[in-house]
PDB file of C-alpha atoms in Angstrom:
ATOM      1  CA  ALA P  30      74.429 116.920  76.417  1.00 88.00           C
ATOM      2  CA  ARG P  31      74.309 118.326  79.954  1.00 91.00           C
ATOM      3  CA  TYR P  32      75.504 115.000  81.340  1.00 94.00           C
ATOM      4  CA  ARG P  33      78.607 115.003  79.149  1.00 95.00           C
ATOM      5  CA  GLU P  34      79.224 118.703  79.739  1.00 96.00           C
ATOM      6  CA  ARG P  35      79.403 117.976  83.458  1.00 95.00           C
ATOM      7  CA  GLY P  36      81.926 115.178  83.091  1.00 95.00           C
ATOM      8  CA  GLY P  37      79.735 112.210  82.155  1.00 95.00           C
ATOM      9  CA  ASP P  38      80.291 110.411  85.447  1.00 95.00           C
ATOM     10  CA  LEU P  39      78.256 109.375  88.477  1.00 91.00           C
ATOM     11  CA  ALA P  40      78.666 112.808  90.082  1.00 95.00           C
ATOM     12  CA  ALA P  41      77.228 114.438  86.948  1.00 95.00           C
ATOM     13  CA  ALA P  42      74.291 112.035  86.902  1.00 92.00           C
ATOM     14  CA  LEU P  43      73.527 112.614  90.577  1.00 93.00           C
ATOM     15  CA  ALA P  44      73.754 116.398  90.187  1.00 96.00           C
ATOM     16  CA  LEU P  45      71.295 116.315  87.280  1.00 95.00           C
ATOM     17  CA  LEU P  46      68.988 114.042  89.250  1.00 92.00           C
ATOM     18  CA  ASP P  47      69.081 116.417  92.224  1.00 95.00           C
ATOM     19  CA  GLU P  48      68.343 119.377  89.949  1.00 96.00           C
ATOM     20  CA  GLY P  49      65.436 117.533  88.359  1.00 92.00           C
ATOM     21  CA  PHE P  50      63.891 116.677  91.708  1.00 92.00           C
ATOM     22  CA  ALA P  51      64.409 120.250  92.911  1.00 96.00           C
ATOM     23  CA  ALA P  52      62.514 121.522  89.856  1.00 94.00           C
ATOM     24  CA  ILE P  53      59.659 119.070  90.492  1.00 90.00           C
ATOM     25  CA  PHE P  54      59.408 119.993  94.185  1.00 92.00           C
ATOM     26  CA  ALA P  55      59.552 123.705  93.351  1.00 95.00           C
ATOM     27  CA  ALA P  56      56.687 123.285  90.882  1.00 90.00           C
ATOM     28  CA  LEU P  57      54.642 121.242  93.349  1.00 91.00           C
ATOM     29  CA  ALA P  58      55.156 123.809  96.111  1.00 94.00           C
ATOM     30  CA  THR P  59      53.362 126.458  94.070  1.00 94.00           C
ATOM     31  CA  LEU P  60      50.247 124.352  93.475  1.00 93.00           C
ATOM     32  CA  THR P  61      47.152 124.001  95.633  1.00 95.00           C
ATOM     33  CA  ASP P  62      45.001 120.872  95.781  1.00 93.00           C
ATOM     34  CA  ASP P  63      42.595 122.593  93.388  1.00 96.00           C
ATOM     35  CA  ASP P  64      45.455 123.349  90.992  1.00 95.00           C
ATOM     36  CA  LEU P  65      46.448 119.682  90.975  1.00 93.00           C
ATOM     37  CA  THR P  66      42.959 118.483  90.077  1.00 94.00           C
ATOM     38  CA  ALA P  67      42.039 121.219  87.593  1.00 96.00           C
ATOM     39  CA  THR P  68      41.780 120.132  83.974  1.00 96.00           C
ATOM     40  CA  ARG P  69      44.308 121.771  81.690  1.00 94.00           C
ATOM     41  CA  ARG P  70      45.452 121.386  78.115  1.00 94.00           C
ATOM     42  CA  ASN P  71      48.958 120.359  77.198  1.00 88.00           C
ATOM     43  CA  VAL P  72      50.925 121.722  74.234  1.00 91.00           C
ATOM     44  CA  ASP P  73      49.194 119.442  71.736  1.00 93.00           C
ATOM     45  CA  GLY P  74      45.720 120.272  73.065  1.00 93.00           C
ATOM     46  CA  ARG P  75      45.000 117.114  75.049  1.00 93.00           C
ATOM     47  CA  ARG P  76      43.374 117.490  78.458  1.00 95.00           C
ATOM     48  CA  PHE P  77      45.203 116.432  81.609  1.00 92.00           C
ATOM     49  CA  ARG P  78      45.328 117.123  85.317  1.00 93.00           C
ATOM     50  CA  PRO P  79      48.634 118.254  86.821  1.00 92.00           C
ATOM     51  CA  ARG P  80      48.405 115.522  89.458  1.00 92.00           C
ATOM     52  CA  GLU P  81      48.460 112.988  86.609  1.00 92.00           C
ATOM     53  CA  LEU P  82      51.703 114.495  85.334  1.00 89.00           C
ATOM     54  CA  PHE P  83      53.322 114.300  88.758  1.00 90.00           C
ATOM     55  CA  GLN P  84      52.069 110.742  89.232  1.00 93.00           C
ATOM     56  CA  MET P  85      53.586 109.797  85.867  1.00 92.00           C
ATOM     57  CA  LEU P  86      56.898 111.383  86.891  1.00 90.00           C
ATOM     58  CA  LEU P  87      56.896 109.404  90.138  1.00 92.00           C
ATOM     59  CA  GLU P  88      56.077 106.130  88.380  1.00 96.00           C
ATOM     60  CA  HIS P  89      58.752 106.810  85.771  1.00 94.00           C
ATOM     61  CA  THR P  90      61.336 107.448  88.495  1.00 92.00           C
ATOM     62  CA  LEU P  91      60.385 104.258  90.341  1.00 94.00           C
ATOM     63  CA  TYR P  92      60.605 102.282  87.100  1.00 96.00           C
ATOM     64  CA  HIS P  93      64.151 103.479  86.506  1.00 93.00           C
ATOM     65  CA  ALA P  94      65.109 102.847  90.130  1.00 91.00           C
ATOM     66  CA  GLY P  95      64.003  99.253  89.603  1.00 93.00           C
ATOM     67  CA  GLN P  96      66.095  99.036  86.444  1.00 94.00           C
ATOM     68  CA  ILE P  97      69.148 100.291  88.331  1.00 89.00           C
ATOM     69  CA  GLN P  98      68.574  97.747  91.100  1.00 89.00           C
ATOM     70  CA  TYR P  99      68.181  94.971  88.518  1.00 89.00           C
ATOM     71  CA  ALA P 100      71.382  95.991  86.727  1.00 90.00           C
ATOM     72  CA  ARG P 101      73.207  96.094  90.073  1.00 87.00           C
ATOM     73  CA  CYS P 102      72.077  92.552  90.858  1.00 88.00           C
ATOM     74  CA  ILE P 103      73.240  91.315  87.463  1.00 88.00           C
ATOM     75  CA  TYR P 104      76.581  93.073  87.863  1.00 87.00           C
ATOM     76  CA  GLN P 105      77.101  91.607  91.333  1.00 87.00           C
ATOM     77  CA  GLY P 106      75.798  88.168  90.359  1.00 87.00           C
ATOM     78  CA  LEU P 107      72.936  88.273  92.856  1.00 76.00           C
ATOM     79  CA  GLN P 108      69.616  86.461  92.552  1.00 71.00           C
ATOM     80  CA  SER P 109      67.668  89.323  94.168  1.00 69.00           C
ATOM     81  CA  ALA P 110      68.139  92.802  95.564  1.00 67.00           C
ATOM     82  CA  THR P 111      67.858  91.419  99.115  1.00 72.00           C
ATOM     83  CA  GLU P 112      70.708  88.952  98.651  1.00 70.00           C
ATOM     84  CA  SER P 113      74.019  90.168 100.004  1.00 67.00           C
ATOM     85  CA  PRO P 114      77.219  89.739  97.963  1.00 61.00           C
ATOM     86  CA  GLU P 115      78.909  88.547 101.171  1.00 61.00           C
ATOM     87  CA  ARG P 116      76.295  85.823 101.777  1.00 51.00           C
ATOM     88  CA  GLY P 117      76.320  84.615  98.185  1.00 48.00           C
TER      89      GLY P 117
END
């Protein structure tokens, strides 16, 4: 909904991405090393460590970055991300 409310274009997607990263960095800035390794309970009662949550967020972001790169290669007709459209 927020994406469409902001115009549903690349600028909207990038703004939401920037806001998401800002929220993650703001949350990380408040935590000590002990906070990151302390065991907590999530909303459904399962135990987790905050560092595991942040690691999952990083892995999730990298996964989607790979998907974007793959889609770009398909769109440009490239065999790999290192192949240049000019070189063929």
